[in-house]
Coordinates of C-alpha atoms and ligand atoms in Angstrom, one line a residue:
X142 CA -31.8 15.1 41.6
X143 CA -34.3 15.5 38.6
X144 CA -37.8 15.3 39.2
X145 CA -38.3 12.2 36.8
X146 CA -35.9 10.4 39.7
X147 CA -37.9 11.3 41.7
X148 CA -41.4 10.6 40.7
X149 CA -41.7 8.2 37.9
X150 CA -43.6 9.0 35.0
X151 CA -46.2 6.6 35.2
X152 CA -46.7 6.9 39.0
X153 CA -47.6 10.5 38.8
X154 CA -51.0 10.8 41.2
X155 CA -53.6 11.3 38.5
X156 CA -56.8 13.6 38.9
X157 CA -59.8 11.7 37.8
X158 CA -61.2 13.1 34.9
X159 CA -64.5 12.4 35.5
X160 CA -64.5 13.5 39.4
X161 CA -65.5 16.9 38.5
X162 CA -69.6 15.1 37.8
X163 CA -69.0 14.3 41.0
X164 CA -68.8 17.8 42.9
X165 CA -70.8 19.9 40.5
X166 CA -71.0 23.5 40.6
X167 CA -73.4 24.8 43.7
X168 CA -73.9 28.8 43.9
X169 CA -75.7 29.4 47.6
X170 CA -75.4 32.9 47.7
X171 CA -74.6 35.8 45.3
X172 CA -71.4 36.1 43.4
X173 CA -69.4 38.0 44.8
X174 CA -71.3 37.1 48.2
X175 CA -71.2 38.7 51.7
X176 CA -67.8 37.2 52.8
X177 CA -66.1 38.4 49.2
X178 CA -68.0 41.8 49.5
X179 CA -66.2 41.9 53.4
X180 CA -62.7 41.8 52.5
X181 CA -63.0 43.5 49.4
X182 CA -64.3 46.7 51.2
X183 CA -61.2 45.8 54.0
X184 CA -58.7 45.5 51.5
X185 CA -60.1 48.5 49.1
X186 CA -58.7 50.3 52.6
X187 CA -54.9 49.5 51.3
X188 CA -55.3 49.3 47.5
X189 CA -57.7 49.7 44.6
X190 CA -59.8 46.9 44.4
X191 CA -62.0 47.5 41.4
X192 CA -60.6 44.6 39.5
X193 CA -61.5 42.3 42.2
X194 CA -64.0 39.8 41.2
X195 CA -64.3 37.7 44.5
X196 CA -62.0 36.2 47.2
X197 CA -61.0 32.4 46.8
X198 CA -60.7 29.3 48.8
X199 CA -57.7 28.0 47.1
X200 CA -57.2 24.9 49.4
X201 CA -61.1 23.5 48.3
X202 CA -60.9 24.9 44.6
X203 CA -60.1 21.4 42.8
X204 CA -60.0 20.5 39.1
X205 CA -61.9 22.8 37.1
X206 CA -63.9 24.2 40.3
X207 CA -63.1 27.2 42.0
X208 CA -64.5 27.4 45.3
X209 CA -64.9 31.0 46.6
X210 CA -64.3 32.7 50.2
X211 CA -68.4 31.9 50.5
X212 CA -68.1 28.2 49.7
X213 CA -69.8 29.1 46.5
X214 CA -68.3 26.2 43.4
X215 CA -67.9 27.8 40.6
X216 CA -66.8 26.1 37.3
X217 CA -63.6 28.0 36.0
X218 CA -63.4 28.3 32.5
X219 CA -61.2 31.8 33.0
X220 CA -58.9 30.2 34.8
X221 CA -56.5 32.9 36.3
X222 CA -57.2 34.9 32.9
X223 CA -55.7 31.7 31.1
X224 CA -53.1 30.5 33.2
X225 CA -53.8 27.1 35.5
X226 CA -52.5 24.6 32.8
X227 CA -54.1 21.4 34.7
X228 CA -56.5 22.7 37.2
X229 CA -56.7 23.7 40.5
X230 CA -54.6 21.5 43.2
X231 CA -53.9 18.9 40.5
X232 CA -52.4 15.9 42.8
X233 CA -48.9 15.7 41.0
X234 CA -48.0 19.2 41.5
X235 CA -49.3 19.1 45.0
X236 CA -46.7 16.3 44.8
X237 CA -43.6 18.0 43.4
X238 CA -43.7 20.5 45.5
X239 CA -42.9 18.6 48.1
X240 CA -40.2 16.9 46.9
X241 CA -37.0 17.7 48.7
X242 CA -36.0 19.3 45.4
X243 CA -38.7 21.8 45.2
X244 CA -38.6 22.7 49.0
X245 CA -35.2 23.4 48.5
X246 CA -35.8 25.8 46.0
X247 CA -38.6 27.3 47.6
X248 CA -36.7 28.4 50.6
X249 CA -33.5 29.5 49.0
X250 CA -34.6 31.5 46.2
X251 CA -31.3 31.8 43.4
X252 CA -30.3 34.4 41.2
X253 CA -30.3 32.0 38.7
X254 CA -28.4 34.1 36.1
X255 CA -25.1 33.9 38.4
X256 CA -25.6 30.6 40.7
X257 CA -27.9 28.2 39.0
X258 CA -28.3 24.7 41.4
X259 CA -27.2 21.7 40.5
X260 CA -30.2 20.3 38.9
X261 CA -31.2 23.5 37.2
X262 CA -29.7 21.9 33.5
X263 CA -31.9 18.7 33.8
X264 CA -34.7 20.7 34.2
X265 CA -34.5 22.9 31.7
X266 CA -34.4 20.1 29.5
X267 CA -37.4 18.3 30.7
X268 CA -39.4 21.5 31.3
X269 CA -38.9 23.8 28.5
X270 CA -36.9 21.9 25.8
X271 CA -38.7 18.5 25.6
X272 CA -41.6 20.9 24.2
X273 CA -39.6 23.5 22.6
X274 CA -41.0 24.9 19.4
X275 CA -39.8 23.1 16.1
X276 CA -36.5 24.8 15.5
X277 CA -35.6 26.0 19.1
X278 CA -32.8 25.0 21.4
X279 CA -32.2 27.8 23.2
X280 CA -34.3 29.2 26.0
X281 CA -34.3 32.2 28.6
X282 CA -36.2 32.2 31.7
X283 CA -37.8 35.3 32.8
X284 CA -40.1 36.5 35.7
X285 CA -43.5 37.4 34.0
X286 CA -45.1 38.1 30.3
X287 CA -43.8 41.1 29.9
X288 CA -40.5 40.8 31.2
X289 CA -40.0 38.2 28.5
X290 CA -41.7 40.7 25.9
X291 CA -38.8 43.3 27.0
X292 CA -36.0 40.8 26.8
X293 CA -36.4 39.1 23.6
X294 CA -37.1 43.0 22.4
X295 CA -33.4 43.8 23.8
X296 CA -32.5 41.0 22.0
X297 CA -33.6 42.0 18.7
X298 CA -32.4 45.5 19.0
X299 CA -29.2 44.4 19.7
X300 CA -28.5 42.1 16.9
X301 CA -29.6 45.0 14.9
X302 CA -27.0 47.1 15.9
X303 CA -24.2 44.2 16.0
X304 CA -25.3 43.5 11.9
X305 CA -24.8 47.2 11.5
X306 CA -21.7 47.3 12.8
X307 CA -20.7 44.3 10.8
X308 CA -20.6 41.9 13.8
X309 CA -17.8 44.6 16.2
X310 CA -18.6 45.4 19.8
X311 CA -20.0 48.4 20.3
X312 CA -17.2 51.2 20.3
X313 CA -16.4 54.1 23.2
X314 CA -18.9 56.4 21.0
X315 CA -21.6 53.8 21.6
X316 CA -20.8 53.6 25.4
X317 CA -20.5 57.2 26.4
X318 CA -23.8 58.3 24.2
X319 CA -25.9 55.4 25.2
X320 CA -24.8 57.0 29.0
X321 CA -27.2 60.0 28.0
X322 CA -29.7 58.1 26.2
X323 CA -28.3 59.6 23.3
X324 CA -27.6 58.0 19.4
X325 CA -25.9 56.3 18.2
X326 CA -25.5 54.0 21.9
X327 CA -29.1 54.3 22.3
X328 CA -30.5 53.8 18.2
X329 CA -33.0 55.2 16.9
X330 CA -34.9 51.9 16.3
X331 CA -38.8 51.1 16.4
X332 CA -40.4 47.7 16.9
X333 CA -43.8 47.1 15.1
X334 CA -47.1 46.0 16.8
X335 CA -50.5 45.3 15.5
X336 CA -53.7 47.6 16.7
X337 CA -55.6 45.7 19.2
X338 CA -52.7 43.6 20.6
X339 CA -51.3 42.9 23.8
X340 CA -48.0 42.5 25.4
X341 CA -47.6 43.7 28.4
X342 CA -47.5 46.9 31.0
X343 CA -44.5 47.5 31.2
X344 CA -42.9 50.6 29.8
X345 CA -41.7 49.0 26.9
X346 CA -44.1 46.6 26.3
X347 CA -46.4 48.8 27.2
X348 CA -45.8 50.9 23.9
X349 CA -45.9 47.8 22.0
X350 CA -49.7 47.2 23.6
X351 CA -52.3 48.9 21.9
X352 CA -55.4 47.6 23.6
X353 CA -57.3 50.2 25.7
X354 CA -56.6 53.9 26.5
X355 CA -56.5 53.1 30.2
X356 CA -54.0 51.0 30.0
X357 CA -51.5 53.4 28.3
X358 CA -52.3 57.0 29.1
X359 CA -50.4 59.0 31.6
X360 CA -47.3 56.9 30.5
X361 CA -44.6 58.3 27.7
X362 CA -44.0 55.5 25.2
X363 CA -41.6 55.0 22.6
X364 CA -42.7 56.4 19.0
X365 CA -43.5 53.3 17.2
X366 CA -45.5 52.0 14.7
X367 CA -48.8 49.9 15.0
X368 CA -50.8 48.5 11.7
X369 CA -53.8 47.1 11.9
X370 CA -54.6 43.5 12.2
X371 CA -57.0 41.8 10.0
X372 CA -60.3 41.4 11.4
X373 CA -61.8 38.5 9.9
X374 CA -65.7 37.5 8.6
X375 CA -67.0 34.9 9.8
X376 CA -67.8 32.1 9.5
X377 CA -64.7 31.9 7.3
X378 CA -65.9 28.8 4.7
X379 CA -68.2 31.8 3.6
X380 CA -66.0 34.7 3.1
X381 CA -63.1 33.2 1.8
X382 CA -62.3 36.0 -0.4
X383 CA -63.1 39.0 1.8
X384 CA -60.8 37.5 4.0
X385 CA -57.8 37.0 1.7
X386 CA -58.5 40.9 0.8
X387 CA -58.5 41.7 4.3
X388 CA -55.0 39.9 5.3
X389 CA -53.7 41.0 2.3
X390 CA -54.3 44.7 2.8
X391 CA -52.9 44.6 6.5
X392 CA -49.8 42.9 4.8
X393 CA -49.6 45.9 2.4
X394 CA -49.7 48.0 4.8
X395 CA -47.1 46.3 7.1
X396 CA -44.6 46.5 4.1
X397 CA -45.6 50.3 3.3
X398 CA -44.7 50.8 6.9
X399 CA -41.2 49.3 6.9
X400 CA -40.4 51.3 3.8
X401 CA -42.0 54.2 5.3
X402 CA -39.5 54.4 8.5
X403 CA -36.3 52.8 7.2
X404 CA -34.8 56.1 7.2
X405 CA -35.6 58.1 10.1
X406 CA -36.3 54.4 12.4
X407 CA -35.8 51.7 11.2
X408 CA -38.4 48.5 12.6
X409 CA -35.8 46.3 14.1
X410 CA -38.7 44.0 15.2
X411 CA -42.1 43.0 14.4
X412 CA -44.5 41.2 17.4
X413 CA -47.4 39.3 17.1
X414 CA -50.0 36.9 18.9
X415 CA -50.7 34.1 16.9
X416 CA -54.8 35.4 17.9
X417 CA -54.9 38.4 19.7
X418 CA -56.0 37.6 23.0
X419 CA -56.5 40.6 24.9
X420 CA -57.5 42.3 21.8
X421 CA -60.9 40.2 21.1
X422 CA -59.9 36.4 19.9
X423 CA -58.6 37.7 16.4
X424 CA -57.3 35.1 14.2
X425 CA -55.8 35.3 11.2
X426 CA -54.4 32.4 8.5
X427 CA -51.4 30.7 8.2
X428 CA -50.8 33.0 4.8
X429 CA -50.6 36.1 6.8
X430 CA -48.4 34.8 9.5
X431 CA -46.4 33.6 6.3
X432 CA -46.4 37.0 4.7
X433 CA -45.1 38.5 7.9
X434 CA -42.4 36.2 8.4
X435 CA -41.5 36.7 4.7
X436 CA -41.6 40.9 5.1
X437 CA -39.1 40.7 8.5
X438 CA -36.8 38.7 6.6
X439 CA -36.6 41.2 3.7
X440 CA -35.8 44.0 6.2
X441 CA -33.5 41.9 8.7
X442 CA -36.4 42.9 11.7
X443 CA -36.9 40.5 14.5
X444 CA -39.9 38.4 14.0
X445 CA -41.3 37.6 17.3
X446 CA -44.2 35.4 18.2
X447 CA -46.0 36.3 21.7
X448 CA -47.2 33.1 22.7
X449 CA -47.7 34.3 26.5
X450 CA -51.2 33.7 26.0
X451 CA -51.8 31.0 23.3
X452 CA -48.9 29.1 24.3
X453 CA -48.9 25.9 26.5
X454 CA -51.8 23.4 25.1
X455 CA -54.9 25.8 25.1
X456 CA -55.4 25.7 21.0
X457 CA -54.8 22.0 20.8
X458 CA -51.1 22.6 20.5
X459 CA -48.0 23.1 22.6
X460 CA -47.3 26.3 20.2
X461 CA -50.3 28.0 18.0
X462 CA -47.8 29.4 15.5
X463 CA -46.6 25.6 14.8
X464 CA -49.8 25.2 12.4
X465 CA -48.4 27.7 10.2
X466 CA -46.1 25.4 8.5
X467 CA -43.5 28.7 8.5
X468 CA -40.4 27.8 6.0
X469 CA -38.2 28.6 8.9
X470 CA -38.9 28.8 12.8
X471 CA -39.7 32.1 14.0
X472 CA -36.7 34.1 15.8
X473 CA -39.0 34.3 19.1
X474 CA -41.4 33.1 21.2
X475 CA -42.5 34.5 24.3
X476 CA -44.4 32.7 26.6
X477 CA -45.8 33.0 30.1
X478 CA -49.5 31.5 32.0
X479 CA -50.0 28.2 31.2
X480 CA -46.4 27.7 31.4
X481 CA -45.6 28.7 35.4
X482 CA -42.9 30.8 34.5
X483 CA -42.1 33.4 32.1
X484 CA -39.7 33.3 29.4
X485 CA -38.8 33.0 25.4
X486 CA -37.4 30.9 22.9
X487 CA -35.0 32.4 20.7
X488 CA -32.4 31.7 17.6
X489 CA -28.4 31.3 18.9
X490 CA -28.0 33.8 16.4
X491 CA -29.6 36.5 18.9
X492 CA -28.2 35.8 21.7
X493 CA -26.0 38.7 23.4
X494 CA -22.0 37.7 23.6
X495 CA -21.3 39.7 26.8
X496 CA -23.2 38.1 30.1
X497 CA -25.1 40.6 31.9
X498 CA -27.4 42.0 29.3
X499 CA -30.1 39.7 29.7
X500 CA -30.3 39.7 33.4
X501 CA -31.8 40.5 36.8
X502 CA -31.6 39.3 39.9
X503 CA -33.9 36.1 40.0
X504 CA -34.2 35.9 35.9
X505 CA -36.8 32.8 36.9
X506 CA -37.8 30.2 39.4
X507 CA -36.7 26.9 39.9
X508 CA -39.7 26.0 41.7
X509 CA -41.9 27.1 39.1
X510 CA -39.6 25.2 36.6
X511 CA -39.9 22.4 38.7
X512 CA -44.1 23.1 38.4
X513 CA -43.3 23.4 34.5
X514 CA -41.5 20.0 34.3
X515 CA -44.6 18.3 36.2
X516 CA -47.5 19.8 34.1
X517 CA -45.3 18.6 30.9
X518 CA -45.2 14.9 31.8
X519 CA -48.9 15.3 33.0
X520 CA -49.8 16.5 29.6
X521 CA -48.0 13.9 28.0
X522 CA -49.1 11.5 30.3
X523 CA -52.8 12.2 29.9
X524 CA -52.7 13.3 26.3
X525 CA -54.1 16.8 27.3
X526 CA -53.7 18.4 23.8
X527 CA -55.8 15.9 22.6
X528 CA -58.1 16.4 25.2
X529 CA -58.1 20.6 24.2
X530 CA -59.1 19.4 20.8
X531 CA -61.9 16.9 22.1
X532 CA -63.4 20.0 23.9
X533 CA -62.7 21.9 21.8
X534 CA -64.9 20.3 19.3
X535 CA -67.7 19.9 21.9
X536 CA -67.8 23.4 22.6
X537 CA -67.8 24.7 18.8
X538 CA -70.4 22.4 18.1
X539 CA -72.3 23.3 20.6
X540 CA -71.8 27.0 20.3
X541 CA -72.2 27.1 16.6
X542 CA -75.9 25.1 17.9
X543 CA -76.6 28.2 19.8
X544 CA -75.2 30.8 17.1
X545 CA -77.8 29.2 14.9
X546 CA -80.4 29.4 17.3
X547 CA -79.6 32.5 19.0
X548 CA -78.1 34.6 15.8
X549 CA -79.1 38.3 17.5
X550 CA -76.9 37.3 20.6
X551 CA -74.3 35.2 19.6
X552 CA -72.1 35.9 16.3
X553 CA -68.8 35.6 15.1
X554 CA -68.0 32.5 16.9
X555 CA -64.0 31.3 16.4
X556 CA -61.8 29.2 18.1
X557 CA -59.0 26.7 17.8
X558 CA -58.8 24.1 20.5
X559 CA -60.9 25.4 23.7
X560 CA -59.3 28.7 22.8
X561 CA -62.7 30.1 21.6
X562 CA -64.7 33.2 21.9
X563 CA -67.7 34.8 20.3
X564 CA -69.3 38.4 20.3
X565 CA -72.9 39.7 22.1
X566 CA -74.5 42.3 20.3
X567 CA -73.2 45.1 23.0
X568 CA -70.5 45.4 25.7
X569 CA -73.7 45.8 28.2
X570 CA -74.6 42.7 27.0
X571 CA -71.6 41.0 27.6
X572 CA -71.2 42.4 31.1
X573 CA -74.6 40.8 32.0
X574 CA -74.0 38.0 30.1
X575 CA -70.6 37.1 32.5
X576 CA -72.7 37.9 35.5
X577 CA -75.4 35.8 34.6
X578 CA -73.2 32.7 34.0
X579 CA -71.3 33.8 37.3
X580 CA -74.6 33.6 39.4
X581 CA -75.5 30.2 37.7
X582 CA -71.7 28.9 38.6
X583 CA -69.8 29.4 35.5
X584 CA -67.1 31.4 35.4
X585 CA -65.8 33.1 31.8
X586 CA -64.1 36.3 31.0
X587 CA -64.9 38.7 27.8
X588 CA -61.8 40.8 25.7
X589 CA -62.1 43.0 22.8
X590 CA -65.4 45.4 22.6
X591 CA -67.6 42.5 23.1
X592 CA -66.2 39.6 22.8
X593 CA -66.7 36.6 25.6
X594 CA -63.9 34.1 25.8
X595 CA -63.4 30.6 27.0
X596 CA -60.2 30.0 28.6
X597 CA -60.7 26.7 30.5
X598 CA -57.6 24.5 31.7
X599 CA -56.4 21.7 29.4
X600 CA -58.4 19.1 32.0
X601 CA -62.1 20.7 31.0
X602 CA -63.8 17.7 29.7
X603 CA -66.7 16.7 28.0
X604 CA -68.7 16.8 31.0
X605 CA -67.6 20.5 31.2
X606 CA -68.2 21.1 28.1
X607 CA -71.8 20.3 28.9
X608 CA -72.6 22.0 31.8
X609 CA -70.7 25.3 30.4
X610 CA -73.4 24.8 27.0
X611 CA -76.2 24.1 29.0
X612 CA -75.6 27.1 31.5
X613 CA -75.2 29.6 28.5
X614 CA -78.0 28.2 26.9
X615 CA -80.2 29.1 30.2
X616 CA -78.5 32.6 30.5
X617 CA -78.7 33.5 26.7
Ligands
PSZ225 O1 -54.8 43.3 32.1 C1 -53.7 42.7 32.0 O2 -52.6 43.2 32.4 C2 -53.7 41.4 31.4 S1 -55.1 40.5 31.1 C3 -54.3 39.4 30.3 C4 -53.0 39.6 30.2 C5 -52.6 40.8 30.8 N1 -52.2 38.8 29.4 C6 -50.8 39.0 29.5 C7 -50.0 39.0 28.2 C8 -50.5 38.5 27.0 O3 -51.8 38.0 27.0 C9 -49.7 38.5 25.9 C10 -50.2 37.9 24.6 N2 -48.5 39.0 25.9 C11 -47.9 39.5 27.1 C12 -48.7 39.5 28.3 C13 -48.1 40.0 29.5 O4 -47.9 39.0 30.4 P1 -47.9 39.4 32.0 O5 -49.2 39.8 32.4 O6 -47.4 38.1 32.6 O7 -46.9 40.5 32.1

């Protein structure tokens, strides 16, 4: 039975905004504190544990507070690195998952690919399609980011190949050579990335990522290409020209590089985040996303939007890429975080005739879908976009407050939505910057060189917004 049978829209248990004054953010001890520091060292005894910041109390972390293993209550605005859409234990999904539905599909796990339940059809259409990108109606689920990175990349490649061969099947050729890795089964075919942007770890993705050293060395990786992203000035009502040199150049150069390997490799897809997330917070304008589009048109390449980390409300909208105003709807959009569970939109036009070549054994989760469908009728319900864009607002104004004031530490300072990061003066900086605002109860994340970045969940409200200014204001 479909969820919305289940629990009627307007009966969905609400969290009350406001709540959050009530429990405010209380450090007692030092972050990561003696119970963290514990079962770090315990658990550094089976794995590496460097990345660990500190152990959580998931069952107390509520709303926007995340309450760790030392009953320290710490206001999140990292979230997960950008992926609780409505805050901790939010009340209606605590609710959907116990619906009889969800149970069910927590204990009996499908391979959805090959037996789908019974419900699985109504909830793709309240979960993913009722807040589908302009110009999408098709959807494929996936496990994690980069899973959906790999498959809407297998997806490109192989409409590549099915144009050049004029719309036929592969022939025996192609099956026997692609058997040793070997032309023409396995094509010589690149797919484009920008420097400093992110798409995954895994070995595919991986050579699409182009981040940091340490996430890629040791690891062979496919021989493609990677232009650089434009890097903007800011503030951007003051550089207007600069900037339309700088996108213009990288859009130069993405064409040069197209020309540059049709012959040996042709670039049967292009990826981009619609602001590089990992990469530093770099945005760029609607006119270079525009350009793009335009160029992977002209040379029949894939033109896929990684959404994974922009995607799901954070920027003020569902999609970042729909303020772009593109002529047509990208051919992709991958997506991940905010949304529960992995996956990508994608044009009919790509989809693989054969079964089987988009496929593993789980390909998603119903009960995550089932999360999915939830969150969706709570940010309709609540009018949680709106809300991004309210805080959103707060937070720029206040931040550009502090840029003024503070114009050694704090510079550069973008954003769309609460999707908004600025640069220290140094990586050290930054570092101390993240664990001064973590001893005072605030929890952020940095990216890029030395960037900080706000990812808080689409509930953070004004109130946030104010304790989160007023902390930084202390630390800074
Ligand atoms: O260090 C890491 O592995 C991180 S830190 C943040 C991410 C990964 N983000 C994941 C991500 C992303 O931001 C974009 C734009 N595309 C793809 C991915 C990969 O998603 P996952 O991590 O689910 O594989």
């Amino acid at each position: 039975m479909a969820l919305r049978n289940i629990v009627p829209k307007l009966m969905l248990p609400s969290i009350r905004l406001s709540s959050a004054a009530a429990i405010p953010k209380l450090v007692t001890s030092s972050v990561p504190g003696p119970k963290s520091q514990q079962m770090k060292e315990k658990l550094g005894t089976i794995q590496n544990t460097e990345a660990v910041n500190f152990f959580v109390d998931y069952e107390k972390s509520q709303g926007n507070y995340i309450v760790d293993v030392d009953g320290n209550r710490i206001l999140d605005a990292f979230t997960q690195i950008s992926s609780i859409p409505i805050g901790y234990n939010h009340p209606a999904l605590i609710e959907a998952v116990q619906s009889k539905s969800a149970v069910t599909a927590s204990v009996n796990r499908p391979a959805l690919g090959m037996f789908p339940p019974a419900d699985f059809i109504d909830s793709v259409d309240d979960a993913f399609l009722s807040i589908a990108p302009k110009g999408f109606s098709h959807v494929q689920q996936m496990a994690c980011g980069t899973c959906a990175v790999e498959n809407a990349l297998k997806c490109a490649f192989f409409k590549y190949r099915n144009d050049e061969r004029g719309g036929s099947e592969p022939v025996e050729v192609d099956m026997t050579s692609c058997m040793n890795n070997e032309a023409p089964g396995s094509p010589s075919l690149a797919a484009m990335s920008f420097k400093s942007g992110f798409h995954g770890r895994t070995l595919g993705s991986l050579s699409l990522t182009r981040t940091k050293p340490i996430h890629k060395v040791d690891v062979p990786a496919f021989d493609w290409p990677c232009v650089d992203f434009p890097i903007l000035k800011y503030p951007l009502e003051e550089n207007v020209a600069d900037n339309e040199k700088i996108e213009k150049e990288c859009l130069a150069k993405v064409e040069e590089t197209f020309h540059k390997w049709k012959s040996s490799k042709p670039i049967a897809a292009l990826i981009v985040e619609p602001i590089q997330a990992e990469g530093g917070d770099n945005h760029a304008s609607p006119h270079f996303f525009q350009g793009l589009q335009k160029i992977c048109k002209e040379h029949n390449c894939a033109f896929i939007i990684d959404e994974v980390q922009t995607g799901g409300g954070p920027t003020g909208q569902m999609w970042a890429h729909e303020t772009w105003n593109l002529p047509t709807p990208p051919d992709f959009v991958t997506f991940s975080k905010k949304m529960h569970i992995a996956g990508f939109y994608y044009q009919k036009s790509f989809e693989p005739k054969q079964g089987y070549r988009v496929f593993n054994t789980w390909v998603g989760d119903p009960l995550r879908l089932s999360l999915l469908k939830t969150t969706v009728q709570v940010i309709k319900r609540d009018s949680l976009l709106d809300l991004a864009k309210k805080s959103g607002n707060i937070l720029m104004d206040g931040l550009n407050h502090l840029q003024a004031s503070k114009p050694n530490m704090i510079s550069r300072l973008r954003g769309m939505g609460t999707f908004i990061a600025f640069d220290l003066p140094s990586e050290e900086l930054r570092g101390k910057l993240i664990n001064d605002m973590l001893q005072k109860g605030v929890l952020i994340g940095g990216c890029g060189k030395t960037a900080i970045r706000l990812r808080p969940s689409l509930i953070f409200d004004k109130n946030e917004c104010e304790i989160f200014l007023s902390t930084l204001e202390k630390c800074l």
